[in-house]
Structure formats: structure tokens, C-alpha cells
Tab-separated table of C-alpha atoms and ligand atoms in Angstrom:
chain	number	residue	atom	x	y	z
T	1	MET	CA	12.998	14.626	-5.896
T	2	LEU	CA	12.321	11.272	-7.907
T	3	LYS	CA	15.137	10.304	-10.262
T	4	VAL	CA	15.370	7.863	-13.225
T	5	ASN	CA	18.790	6.229	-14.001
T	6	ILE	CA	18.941	4.407	-17.285
T	7	GLU	CA	22.870	3.680	-17.202
T	8	ASN	CA	22.007	0.035	-17.003
T	9	ILE	CA	20.203	-0.150	-20.218
T	10	PHE	CA	22.960	1.148	-22.349
T	11	GLY	CA	24.660	-2.279	-22.647
T	12	PHE	CA	21.436	-3.194	-24.516
T	13	VAL	CA	20.118	-0.104	-26.088
T	14	PRO	CA	22.754	2.593	-27.336
T	15	LYS	CA	22.097	5.730	-25.524
T	16	ASP	CA	21.743	7.347	-28.752
T	17	GLU	CA	19.098	5.415	-29.821
T	18	ILE	CA	17.225	6.461	-26.936
T	19	TYR	CA	17.813	10.040	-27.005
T	20	SER	CA	16.883	10.025	-30.762
T	21	LEU	CA	13.197	9.485	-29.800
T	22	GLU	CA	13.367	13.094	-28.228
T	23	ALA	CA	11.194	14.384	-30.765
T	24	ARG	CA	8.589	11.524	-30.971
T	25	VAL	CA	8.239	12.182	-26.984
T	26	ALA	CA	7.826	15.884	-27.506
T	27	GLU	CA	4.933	15.045	-29.898
T	28	ALA	CA	3.328	12.885	-27.484
T	29	ASN	CA	3.696	15.582	-24.847
T	30	SER	CA	2.066	18.058	-27.236
T	31	SER	CA	-0.614	15.656	-27.696
T	32	ILE	CA	-1.344	15.461	-24.011
T	33	TYR	CA	-1.395	19.275	-23.354
T	34	ASN	CA	-2.870	20.133	-26.667
T	35	LYS	CA	-5.564	17.340	-26.486
T	36	THR	CA	-4.974	16.222	-30.023
T	37	GLY	CA	-4.035	12.514	-29.320
T	38	LYS	CA	-6.303	9.306	-29.064
T	39	GLY	CA	-8.658	9.376	-25.949
T	40	SER	CA	-8.162	13.273	-25.691
T	41	ASP	CA	-11.572	13.359	-23.584
T	42	PHE	CA	-9.684	11.479	-20.730
T	43	LEU	CA	-6.773	13.977	-20.359
T	44	GLY	CA	-7.922	15.586	-17.152
T	45	TRP	CA	-5.368	13.802	-14.913
T	46	ALA	CA	-2.667	15.847	-16.613
T	47	GLY	CA	-3.397	19.011	-14.674
T	48	LEU	CA	-5.255	17.668	-11.939
T	49	PRO	CA	-2.708	17.860	-8.974
T	50	SER	CA	-2.206	21.770	-9.320
T	51	ARG	CA	-5.976	22.171	-9.880
T	52	THR	CA	-7.180	20.170	-6.931
T	53	PHE	CA	-4.373	21.391	-4.595
T	54	ALA	CA	-5.703	24.959	-5.387
T	55	ASP	CA	-9.239	23.862	-4.551
T	56	THR	CA	-9.130	24.485	-0.936
T	57	ALA	CA	-13.001	24.086	-0.481
T	58	GLU	CA	-13.143	20.670	-2.117
T	59	LEU	CA	-9.932	19.599	-0.173
T	60	LYS	CA	-11.669	20.631	3.254
T	61	ARG	CA	-14.897	18.915	2.249
T	62	ILE	CA	-12.990	15.641	1.684
T	63	ASN	CA	-11.072	16.254	4.767
T	64	ASP	CA	-14.246	17.073	6.861
T	65	CYS	CA	-15.882	14.028	5.610
T	66	ALA	CA	-13.007	11.789	6.191
T	67	SER	CA	-12.681	12.943	9.937
T	68	ARG	CA	-16.489	12.670	10.363
T	69	LEU	CA	-16.531	8.902	9.055
T	70	ALA	CA	-13.354	8.120	10.934
T	71	GLY	CA	-14.853	9.551	14.069
T	72	LEU	CA	-17.636	7.182	14.016
T	73	SER	CA	-15.619	4.117	13.089
T	74	ASP	CA	-13.044	1.644	14.126
T	75	LEU	CA	-13.190	0.031	10.588
T	76	MET	CA	-13.496	1.859	7.416
T	77	VAL	CA	-14.578	-0.310	4.335
T	78	VAL	CA	-13.699	0.851	0.887
T	79	ILE	CA	-15.695	-0.682	-1.927
T	80	GLY	CA	-14.342	-0.444	-5.440
T	81	ILE	CA	-12.208	-2.291	-7.916
T	82	GLY	CA	-9.502	-1.483	-10.494
T	83	GLY	CA	-8.792	2.076	-10.718
T	84	SER	CA	-11.586	2.720	-8.020
T	85	TYR	CA	-9.437	0.704	-5.588
T	86	LEU	CA	-5.968	0.238	-6.123
T	87	GLY	CA	-4.512	3.891	-5.794
T	88	ALA	CA	-5.952	4.101	-2.437
T	89	ARG	CA	-4.671	1.007	-1.242
T	90	ALA	CA	-1.254	1.670	-2.766
T	91	VAL	CA	-0.986	4.893	-0.724
T	92	ILE	CA	-2.523	3.820	2.410
T	93	ASP	CA	-0.278	0.371	2.359
T	94	ALA	CA	2.786	2.280	1.641
T	95	LEU	CA	2.357	4.868	4.356
T	96	SER	CA	1.007	2.453	7.014
T	97	SER	CA	2.531	0.061	9.463
T	98	ASN	CA	2.812	-3.365	7.887
T	99	PHE	CA	1.154	-4.680	11.077
T	100	ASN	CA	-1.624	-2.147	11.254
T	101	ALA	CA	-4.320	-4.647	11.536
T	102	LEU	CA	-2.656	-5.872	14.800
T	103	LEU	CA	-2.284	-2.554	16.348
T	104	SER	CA	-4.536	-1.469	19.118
T	105	LYS	CA	-7.035	1.186	18.494
T	106	ASN	CA	-4.803	3.747	20.329
T	107	GLU	CA	-1.785	2.921	18.663
T	108	ARG	CA	-3.414	3.282	15.101
T	109	ARG	CA	-3.772	6.866	13.885
T	110	ALA	CA	-7.158	6.189	12.030
T	111	PRO	CA	-9.705	3.526	11.443
T	112	LEU	CA	-8.251	0.409	9.869
T	113	VAL	CA	-9.136	0.391	6.201
T	114	LEU	CA	-10.504	-2.928	4.714
T	115	TYR	CA	-11.649	-3.574	1.253
T	116	ALA	CA	-14.605	-4.877	-0.287
T	117	GLY	CA	-16.124	-5.304	-3.957
T	118	ASN	CA	-12.343	-5.908	-5.286
T	119	ASN	CA	-13.386	-9.609	-5.919
T	120	ILE	CA	-16.533	-11.609	-5.703
T	121	GLY	CA	-15.161	-14.165	-3.038
T	122	GLU	CA	-18.226	-15.749	-1.130
T	123	ASP	CA	-15.733	-16.546	1.615
T	124	TYR	CA	-14.138	-13.181	1.653
T	125	HIS	CA	-17.480	-11.049	1.927
T	126	THR	CA	-19.018	-13.551	4.487
T	127	GLU	CA	-15.835	-13.167	6.787
T	128	LEU	CA	-15.973	-9.284	6.215
T	129	LEU	CA	-19.588	-9.339	7.293
T	130	LYS	CA	-18.742	-11.155	10.428
T	131	VAL	CA	-15.724	-8.897	11.484
T	132	LEU	CA	-18.439	-5.893	10.799
T	133	ASP	CA	-20.784	-7.568	13.272
T	134	ASN	CA	-18.424	-6.790	16.024
T	135	ALA	CA	-17.030	-3.321	15.124
T	136	ASP	CA	-18.132	0.217	14.436
T	137	TYR	CA	-17.746	0.994	10.966
T	138	SER	CA	-18.385	3.395	7.797
T	139	LEU	CA	-18.366	2.553	4.093
T	140	ILE	CA	-16.917	4.671	1.036
T	141	VAL	CA	-18.288	3.225	-2.099
T	142	ILE	CA	-16.400	4.250	-5.205
T	143	SER	CA	-17.566	3.416	-8.783
T	144	LYS	CA	-16.880	5.963	-11.759
T	145	SER	CA	-19.637	4.072	-13.828
T	146	GLY	CA	-21.896	3.317	-10.971
T	147	THR	CA	-22.716	-0.224	-12.687
T	148	THR	CA	-19.607	-2.368	-12.140
T	149	THR	CA	-20.824	-5.695	-10.877
T	150	GLU	CA	-18.141	-6.477	-8.204
T	151	PRO	CA	-18.617	-3.217	-6.025
T	152	ALA	CA	-22.206	-3.114	-6.810
T	153	ILE	CA	-23.035	-6.450	-5.057
T	154	ALA	CA	-20.746	-5.825	-2.404
T	155	PHE	CA	-22.231	-2.405	-1.787
T	156	ARG	CA	-25.814	-3.940	-1.709
T	157	LEU	CA	-24.540	-6.572	0.891
T	158	LEU	CA	-22.959	-4.104	3.056
T	159	LYS	CA	-25.519	-1.425	2.965
T	160	GLU	CA	-27.890	-3.943	3.940
T	161	HIS	CA	-25.635	-4.888	7.085
T	162	CYS	CA	-25.209	-1.182	7.960
T	163	GLU	CA	-28.876	-0.376	7.813
T	164	LYS	CA	-29.625	-3.493	9.969
T	165	LYS	CA	-26.953	-2.496	12.425
T	166	TYR	CA	-27.441	1.541	12.599
T	167	GLY	CA	-30.890	2.047	10.912
T	168	LYS	CA	-31.606	3.616	7.644
T	169	SER	CA	-30.880	7.247	8.867
T	170	GLY	CA	-27.683	6.111	11.098
T	171	ALA	CA	-26.351	4.221	7.990
T	172	SER	CA	-26.772	6.955	5.629
T	173	LYS	CA	-24.385	9.042	7.801
T	174	ARG	CA	-21.763	6.288	7.593
T	175	ILE	CA	-21.825	5.962	3.972
T	176	ALA	CA	-20.077	8.246	1.405
T	177	ALA	CA	-20.188	7.653	-2.231
T	178	VAL	CA	-17.428	8.676	-4.916
T	179	THR	CA	-19.006	8.514	-8.455
T	180	ASP	CA	-19.797	10.123	-11.837
T	181	SER	CA	-21.496	13.750	-11.742
T	182	SER	CA	-24.594	12.749	-12.933
T	183	ARG	CA	-24.886	9.350	-14.687
T	184	GLY	CA	-25.155	5.679	-13.247
T	185	ALA	CA	-26.938	3.705	-10.816
T	186	LEU	CA	-24.803	4.812	-7.794
T	187	LYS	CA	-25.287	8.378	-8.384
T	188	LYS	CA	-29.125	7.764	-8.480
T	189	LEU	CA	-28.797	5.520	-5.144
T	190	ALA	CA	-26.720	8.239	-3.371
T	191	ASP	CA	-28.996	10.971	-4.027
T	192	SER	CA	-32.143	9.119	-3.066
T	193	GLU	CA	-30.302	7.910	0.344
T	194	GLY	CA	-28.912	11.293	0.942
T	195	TYR	CA	-25.057	10.143	1.201
T	196	GLU	CA	-22.484	12.562	1.216
T	197	THR	CA	-21.208	12.513	-2.459
T	198	PHE	CA	-17.765	13.254	-4.289
T	199	VAL	CA	-17.382	13.582	-8.172
T	200	ILE	CA	-14.956	11.827	-10.389
T	201	PRO	CA	-14.187	14.318	-13.105
T	202	ASP	CA	-15.700	13.203	-16.335
T	203	ASP	CA	-12.307	13.648	-18.183
T	204	VAL	CA	-10.490	11.289	-15.512
T	205	GLY	CA	-10.360	7.713	-16.217
T	206	GLY	CA	-10.388	4.966	-13.476
T	207	ARG	CA	-6.747	4.109	-13.292
T	208	PHE	CA	-5.711	7.750	-13.527
T	209	SER	CA	-8.022	8.863	-10.718
T	210	VAL	CA	-6.063	8.301	-7.560
T	211	LEU	CA	-5.645	11.946	-7.002
T	212	THR	CA	-9.316	12.650	-7.333
T	213	PRO	CA	-11.830	11.827	-4.359
T	214	VAL	CA	-11.444	8.200	-5.418
T	215	GLY	CA	-8.046	8.085	-3.758
T	216	LEU	CA	-8.124	11.122	-1.778
T	217	LEU	CA	-11.251	10.328	0.401
T	218	PRO	CA	-9.941	6.987	1.667
T	219	ILE	CA	-6.428	8.248	1.975
T	220	ALA	CA	-7.558	10.886	4.283
T	221	ALA	CA	-9.927	8.583	6.143
T	222	ALA	CA	-6.872	6.480	6.795
T	223	GLY	CA	-5.170	9.524	8.435
T	224	PHE	CA	-2.872	10.614	5.932
T	225	ASP	CA	-2.217	14.116	4.484
T	226	ILE	CA	-3.736	14.605	1.047
T	227	SER	CA	-2.482	18.321	0.657
T	228	LYS	CA	1.170	16.933	0.795
T	229	LEU	CA	0.242	13.974	-1.681
T	230	LEU	CA	-1.223	16.581	-4.073
T	231	GLN	CA	1.730	18.832	-3.564
T	232	GLY	CA	4.190	16.271	-4.588
T	233	ALA	CA	2.144	15.375	-7.422
T	234	ALA	CA	1.960	19.085	-8.422
T	235	GLY	CA	5.631	19.479	-8.210
T	236	MET	CA	6.272	16.443	-10.558
T	237	GLU	CA	3.324	18.047	-12.836
T	238	ASN	CA	5.397	20.924	-13.190
T	239	ILE	CA	8.713	19.468	-13.926
T	240	CYS	CA	7.092	17.160	-16.443
T	241	ARG	CA	5.428	20.201	-18.464
T	242	LYS	CA	8.326	22.550	-18.151
T	243	GLU	CA	11.264	20.273	-18.582
T	244	CYS	CA	11.704	19.161	-22.307
T	245	SER	CA	15.195	17.686	-21.971
T	246	PHE	CA	15.309	13.830	-21.246
T	247	ASP	CA	17.857	14.339	-18.777
T	248	ASN	CA	15.662	16.713	-16.464
T	249	ASN	CA	12.191	15.133	-17.265
T	250	PRO	CA	11.952	11.692	-15.660
T	251	ALA	CA	8.838	10.781	-17.383
T	252	ASN	CA	10.155	11.332	-20.866
T	253	LEU	CA	13.303	9.418	-20.145
T	254	TYR	CA	11.306	6.413	-18.663
T	255	ALA	CA	8.736	6.227	-21.436
T	256	ALA	CA	11.469	6.397	-24.108
T	257	SER	CA	13.764	3.620	-22.510
T	258	ARG	CA	10.967	1.144	-22.107
T	259	PHE	CA	9.685	1.917	-25.545
T	260	SER	CA	13.264	1.133	-26.838
T	261	LEU	CA	13.795	-1.950	-24.739
T	262	TYR	CA	10.340	-3.039	-26.092
T	263	ASN	CA	11.431	-2.635	-29.651
T	264	LEU	CA	14.365	-4.814	-28.599
T	265	GLY	CA	12.067	-7.698	-27.882
T	266	LYS	CA	11.817	-7.010	-24.093
T	267	ALA	CA	8.160	-7.716	-23.984
T	268	ILE	CA	7.984	-8.033	-20.252
T	269	GLU	CA	8.741	-5.288	-17.657
T	270	ILE	CA	9.087	-6.497	-13.934
T	271	LEU	CA	8.568	-3.782	-11.671
T	272	ALA	CA	10.557	-4.517	-8.346
T	273	GLY	CA	10.709	-3.050	-4.749
T	274	TYR	CA	12.492	-3.980	-1.925
T	275	THR	CA	9.949	-3.290	0.887
T	276	PRO	CA	6.641	-4.974	1.184
T	277	ASN	CA	5.164	-1.491	1.740
T	278	ILE	CA	5.150	-0.954	-1.946
T	279	ASN	CA	3.464	-4.274	-2.978
T	280	TYR	CA	0.313	-2.383	-3.629
T	281	ILE	CA	2.191	0.588	-5.605
T	282	ILE	CA	3.452	-2.306	-7.602
T	283	GLU	CA	-0.202	-3.546	-8.143
T	284	TRP	CA	-1.524	-0.063	-8.897
T	285	TRP	CA	1.221	0.370	-11.619
T	286	LYS	CA	0.418	-3.092	-13.273
T	287	GLN	CA	-3.086	-1.877	-13.778
T	288	LEU	CA	-2.067	1.610	-14.810
T	289	TYR	CA	0.193	0.230	-17.637
T	290	GLY	CA	-1.499	-3.078	-18.440
T	291	GLU	CA	-4.897	-1.475	-19.066
T	292	SER	CA	-3.231	1.464	-20.714
T	293	GLU	CA	-0.912	-0.509	-23.166
T	294	GLY	CA	-2.133	-3.904	-23.692
T	295	LYS	CA	-4.185	-3.576	-26.835
T	296	ASN	CA	-4.492	-4.303	-30.545
T	297	GLY	CA	-1.917	-7.248	-30.163
T	298	ILE	CA	0.767	-5.414	-28.598
T	299	GLY	CA	2.092	-3.728	-25.235
T	300	ILE	CA	4.769	-4.541	-22.659
T	301	PHE	CA	3.359	-7.229	-20.092
T	302	PRO	CA	3.650	-5.440	-16.582
T	303	ALA	CA	4.835	-7.825	-14.006
T	304	GLY	CA	5.695	-7.159	-10.356
T	305	ALA	CA	8.414	-8.558	-7.962
T	306	ASN	CA	8.845	-8.059	-4.212
T	307	PHE	CA	12.400	-8.582	-3.483
T	308	THR	CA	14.324	-9.955	-1.691
T	309	THR	CA	11.376	-12.381	-0.947
T	310	ASP	CA	10.936	-12.993	-4.746
T	311	LEU	CA	14.571	-13.565	-5.236
T	312	HIS	CA	13.949	-16.858	-3.580
T	313	SER	CA	11.122	-17.797	-6.116
T	314	MET	CA	11.286	-15.892	-9.454
T	315	GLY	CA	14.916	-15.137	-8.961
T	316	GLN	CA	16.252	-18.135	-10.707
T	317	TRP	CA	13.760	-17.264	-13.941
T	318	ILE	CA	14.729	-13.518	-13.795
T	319	GLN	CA	18.432	-14.288	-13.704
T	320	ASP	CA	18.599	-17.155	-16.138
T	321	GLY	CA	15.289	-17.749	-18.030
T	322	VAL	CA	14.021	-16.242	-21.532
T	323	ARG	CA	15.857	-13.037	-21.969
T	324	ASN	CA	12.656	-11.129	-23.241
T	325	ILE	CA	12.650	-9.114	-19.758
T	326	PHE	CA	13.639	-5.869	-18.160
T	327	GLU	CA	13.541	-4.584	-14.853
T	328	THR	CA	12.453	-1.287	-13.294
T	329	VAL	CA	13.471	-0.825	-9.575
T	330	ILE	CA	11.825	1.369	-7.206
T	331	SER	CA	14.722	2.258	-4.855
T	332	ILE	CA	13.898	4.225	-1.517
T	333	LYS	CA	16.687	6.037	-0.121
T	334	GLU	CA	15.593	6.704	3.347
T	335	GLN	CA	13.731	4.261	5.836
T	336	CYS	CA	11.381	5.187	8.577
T	337	HIS	CA	13.090	3.496	11.196
T	338	ILE	CA	16.717	2.474	12.407
T	339	LEU	CA	17.285	-1.312	12.889
T	340	LYS	CA	20.637	-2.930	13.522
T	341	VAL	CA	21.826	-6.484	13.391
T	342	PRO	CA	22.809	-7.637	17.077
T	343	ASN	CA	26.220	-8.833	17.873
T	344	ASP	CA	26.529	-12.156	19.413
T	345	ALA	CA	29.234	-13.144	21.315
T	346	ASN	CA	29.270	-16.759	20.313
T	347	ASN	CA	28.793	-15.968	16.807
T	348	LEU	CA	27.640	-19.592	16.262
T	349	ASP	CA	25.583	-18.253	13.000
T	350	GLU	CA	28.795	-16.471	11.650
T	351	LEU	CA	26.853	-13.494	11.073
T	352	ASN	CA	29.082	-11.128	13.346
T	353	PHE	CA	30.232	-9.631	10.021
T	354	LEU	CA	27.022	-8.003	9.826
T	355	SER	CA	26.844	-6.869	13.531
T	356	GLY	CA	25.848	-3.248	13.944
T	357	LYS	CA	24.785	-2.906	10.491
T	358	ARG	CA	21.424	-1.513	9.591
T	359	PHE	CA	18.815	-3.823	7.879
T	360	GLY	CA	18.477	-0.911	5.440
T	361	GLU	CA	22.087	-1.174	4.471
T	362	ILE	CA	21.856	-4.938	4.096
T	363	ASN	CA	18.765	-4.410	1.951
T	364	LYS	CA	20.585	-1.750	-0.133
T	365	MET	CA	23.510	-4.214	-0.811
T	366	ALA	CA	20.992	-6.868	-1.841
T	367	GLU	CA	19.570	-4.262	-4.097
T	368	LEU	CA	22.893	-3.368	-5.787
T	369	GLY	CA	24.115	-6.848	-5.914
T	370	THR	CA	20.822	-8.133	-7.478
T	371	SER	CA	20.993	-5.296	-10.162
T	372	ILE	CA	24.635	-5.991	-11.093
T	373	ALA	CA	23.728	-9.928	-11.374
T	374	HIS	CA	20.554	-9.124	-13.320
T	375	VAL	CA	22.397	-6.806	-15.848
T	376	GLU	CA	25.236	-9.265	-16.229
T	377	GLY	CA	22.538	-11.983	-16.774
T	378	GLY	CA	21.094	-10.109	-19.778
T	379	VAL	CA	18.219	-7.985	-18.001
T	380	PRO	CA	18.475	-4.281	-18.693
T	381	ASN	CA	17.696	-2.188	-15.414
T	382	ILE	CA	16.057	0.923	-14.957
T	383	LEU	CA	16.306	2.645	-11.237
T	384	ILE	CA	13.657	4.981	-9.969
T	385	SER	CA	14.988	6.361	-6.838
T	386	ILE	CA	12.891	8.466	-4.349
T	387	GLU	CA	13.961	9.929	-1.128
T	388	LYS	CA	11.468	8.168	1.289
T	389	LEU	CA	7.989	6.797	1.639
T	390	ASP	CA	5.920	9.744	2.617
T	391	GLU	CA	2.847	11.493	1.063
T	392	THR	CA	5.017	13.971	-0.946
T	393	ASN	CA	7.346	11.619	-2.322
T	394	LEU	CA	4.338	9.254	-3.386
T	395	GLY	CA	2.500	12.066	-4.857
T	396	GLU	CA	5.590	12.705	-7.132
T	397	MET	CA	5.765	8.969	-8.032
T	398	ILE	CA	2.144	8.637	-8.787
T	399	TYR	CA	2.157	11.617	-11.229
T	400	PHE	CA	5.425	10.592	-12.714
T	401	PHE	CA	4.109	6.960	-13.649
T	402	GLU	CA	0.652	8.374	-14.943
T	403	LYS	CA	2.824	10.945	-17.049
T	404	ALA	CA	5.197	8.401	-18.461
T	405	CYS	CA	2.191	5.769	-18.999
T	406	ALA	CA	0.303	8.163	-21.438
T	407	ILE	CA	3.601	9.063	-23.195
T	408	SER	CA	4.392	5.402	-23.659
T	409	GLY	CA	0.712	4.675	-24.831
T	410	TYR	CA	1.248	7.301	-27.537
T	411	LEU	CA	4.831	5.877	-28.555
T	412	LEU	CA	3.079	2.486	-29.037
T	413	GLY	CA	0.355	4.176	-31.249
T	414	VAL	CA	-2.470	3.086	-28.859
T	415	ASN	CA	-5.315	4.944	-26.952
T	416	PRO	CA	-3.842	4.780	-23.469
T	417	PHE	CA	-7.364	5.790	-21.970
T	418	ASP	CA	-9.665	3.191	-23.083
T	419	GLN	CA	-9.896	-0.596	-21.975
T	420	PRO	CA	-12.148	-2.153	-24.615
T	421	GLY	CA	-10.753	-5.689	-23.636
T	422	VAL	CA	-12.192	-5.452	-20.328
T	423	GLU	CA	-15.816	-5.963	-21.771
T	424	ALA	CA	-15.164	-9.441	-23.041
T	425	TYR	CA	-15.496	-11.163	-19.587
T	426	LYS	CA	-18.344	-9.057	-18.665
T	427	LYS	CA	-20.237	-10.240	-21.620
T	428	ASN	CA	-19.842	-13.688	-21.094
T	429	MET	CA	-20.635	-13.357	-17.354
T	430	PHE	CA	-23.902	-11.333	-17.910
T	431	ALA	CA	-25.060	-13.962	-20.543
T	432	LEU	CA	-24.420	-16.739	-18.174
T	433	LEU	CA	-26.078	-14.978	-15.327
T	434	GLY	CA	-29.003	-14.322	-17.505
T	435	LYS	CA	-28.815	-10.357	-17.479
T	436	HIS	CA	-31.548	-8.551	-19.231
T	437	GLY	CA	-30.591	-7.488	-22.685
T	438	PHE	CA	-27.887	-10.254	-22.918
T	439	GLU	CA	-30.396	-12.875	-24.228
T	440	LYS	CA	-28.654	-13.279	-27.716
T	441	GLU	CA	-25.158	-13.802	-26.035
T	442	SER	CA	-26.717	-16.051	-23.428
T	443	ALA	CA	-28.032	-18.356	-26.113
T	444	GLU	CA	-24.903	-18.225	-28.139
T	445	ILE	CA	-22.589	-19.229	-24.900
T	446	ARG	CA	-24.959	-21.727	-23.495
T	447	ASN	CA	-24.962	-23.428	-27.053
T	448	LYS	CA	-21.155	-23.200	-26.947
T	449	LEU	CA	-20.866	-24.844	-23.686
T	450	LYS	CA	-23.727	-27.297	-24.478
T	451	LEU	CA	-25.689	-26.262	-21.338
J	501	LIG	O1	-9.076	2.095	-15.023
J	501	LIG	C1	-10.384	1.845	-15.257
J	501	LIG	O2	-10.968	2.435	-16.023
J	501	LIG	C2	-10.852	0.557	-14.614
J	501	LIG	O3	-10.006	-0.220	-13.915
J	501	LIG	C3	-12.069	0.953	-13.609
J	501	LIG	O4	-11.659	1.646	-12.708
J	501	LIG	C4	-12.766	-0.286	-12.966
J	501	LIG	O5	-13.197	-1.027	-13.805
J	501	LIG	C5	-13.888	0.113	-11.993
J	501	LIG	O6	-14.725	0.955	-12.649
J	501	LIG	P1	-15.723	1.780	-12.055
J	501	LIG	O7	-15.041	2.846	-11.231
J	501	LIG	O8	-16.692	2.335	-13.026
J	501	LIG	O9	-16.582	0.907	-11.139
């Protein structure tokens, strides 16, 4: 079971101060469950794991579609951005071999998942098309609004490629869409082309949607067990709902700790892991917390680090730079494989003191040594430990972070479920590209840029 240990922040914030937030955290919880807080139309994620886990018909439909697409494909292209991309990638990367792309078809458990529409790179998408020329593939297109530019243009491109390659009716069997129940261009398109379609519930926002078909369909298509993922999340949902005390409720403890640290001037949180498998968990977390909290001139800046790699790049800054940071470490107890340092009779590299030791043990000592050094260097340290990287533990962790994020947002006094700031770049981009309806903005921006 996931645990949060905050002993290494007590040298910075007294324990009493954190525990004195208990009533405010309880209030945030009741705003979530009673739907009385800001953004209360978007609280569907709070009971989602148990609800979806019990919906065996929908789970079967997701798994059946995933197997059908997988059966047709060596490659699966998942098209989406932000909350319609990061959660699936986080789970798939965490559970896959680091070298999945290099494995043979037989060694790989399911199609290799590739991503599109998460950027507008011309070279990226050209190179992707070249890869797709020579492989059998399917597409999962995901957009709640159905109007986001990045995935929409990528889908237009890939749909055309797919139809040229397999014919219109062949392509429609290889494409599944995940979108809003009734609105948006993607819904209209999917209905008219006859794609299999899955719905993102109205009351679940993008960055809280990994446990809807947004994440579940690609994760199932990549060969992983979505029931276990939901079961893990439902277990955490239960704990977070029932356990009131800080000590037994990890989401409450994490939210209160980071809020206390923020009030102390620790404006940057670095989420660190010690295995590349969780790099995209960190990316997903950055989006979840960044979009939820950073508004009205406040909010903790969520940064990520991949240790020990980044100890040789950002390590100096973290140890010795401006003391406005704190660190949250995801610690994974068990590794999937056993690998030991070999003995060398000549010992010319003087490493025989490590002979026979597991890489995991050395990594753990790096983790412990780093946390001691960082705390002594003035960086408070929160430790989140999980048993291992599997579906159940990832499900627990996903729900834990979502719940703590909502509580954190309410403690800060912001609406954790909107993202008005994201519109600013879109408005300028549409104005510059001459989108219909943006004529006034277009004139203004062209004037500003003296175009
Ligand atoms: O969290 C969010 O709401 C956003 O990151 C969205 O997921 C992202 O902008 C993609 O939106 P959509 O799914 O509508 O294409």
C-alpha cells in the first residue's frame, strides 16, 4: 500500500503546524464529496475507480476493442495531448520494457504504442508517417472537446494515411475515438465514419481522466490489465474517503505538507524518481498539479527530476541553489528484475566492494544518500513509497495524486478543475493563423507585431 512519510520536513515546518491543518483539509474533503467547492461540475473523478470497476459491461467493451485493434496491428498510434495523452503514456511506460521499441514482435506482448498530436512537429509527424508506411497499425484518437488543434490536425493526417492504406471501410475498423458524449467535431466525425466510440464523462476533466477510456483503452491495447489498475485506484478511493486522520490518509498528509511548505516560501516542488520507467508518471503529475494549481498569481511550480541521471545535471542546483524548493521522492520497494554487479578478479576499477550487490540496492543507497544530503542542504523531503511498478500500485498512486491535488487546490483557494490560462496561446495562434471568428484579435496581434 502507498505510504507518505513526511519526517524529513519537520526540520523546516513543525509537525504541529501541519497537523493543525486537519480541519481545513476535512473541509476540502467535504467540498469534494458534497460538491460544494469551486469547479464542482468536474468532480466525477472522485468516485470513478469504484464505479468503473463495477461496470463490467463497459470494461469488457474497452478490452474487446483493445484486443480487436491489437489483433490488426503491429503499431498503435494514440493521438491526444495534455490530459488526453499523458496518463496513458505514464502507465504504459511504467509497465513496459525500457527497450520496447527494440523488441521483436514476438517478444513484445502487444502492439508498440506510438504517440501523435502531442506536438505540432513537422519532422515528428513526417517521420511517423514513414514508419506507418511499412507497418500495420491502428489509431486511437482522444479529445474531450474534440476541437484541440494539435490532435485534430494529427488525426486529419493519419486518417488520410490510414484510408489510403486500408480503404475507407478498412480504416474505419482500425480507428477508435474517445470523446465527449455529444458535443465537438470529433464526436460528429466518429459517428459519421462509424468508428467505435468511447465516452469521457462530462464531469471528468482532461487531467483527471486517465481512469476513463482516455487512459483505459490505450493501456488495454498495450496489453495491460485495466481491471487491476482500477482495483488499485478503488482501494485508494476507499482509504481516502474513509480515513480521516492524517496518519492513515496519504492524500490528506501530502496535501497539507506541500501547502505548509508553500507557505514557508517553498514555491517549487521537484518530483523525483529513481528509474526511467516513471519519467512519464512525473510528466503526468506535472500537468495534473501545474494546470490545477497555477492560477491567480499563486501555486507551487511542479518540476520533475530523474535520478540518479539528473544528479549529474540538476544535482548541484538542488543541493546548493536558491532555497525555495522541496522534493517529493517516489520510492519503489521491489524491482521487476534481479541484476548484480559482477566480481572482477583484477579489480582494476576498484569496484569489488560492490561485487554481488544488486543494482537495486545500490540505487536505494543513492536514494537514501541523496535525501540525507538534500535535507541537510535545506531541501525538505517528502517520501512516497510504493511496493512495485504494477497495475494495482499504479492505480493506487494515480488516485492518490488526483485526490491530493484537489485538496491542495482547495487549500490554496483556487478552482483546481479549470485552466483558463491555457486559452491565451490558443487565441494568439488562431489570430495569427487567421481562424474564422478571430478577425479582431488577428488585426490587434498583427498591429502589435508590425506585420
Ligand atoms: O487537463 C485538461 O483539461 C487539458 O490538458 C486537456 O486534456 C487538453 O488540453 C486536451 O484537451 P482535449 O481532450 O479536449 O483535446
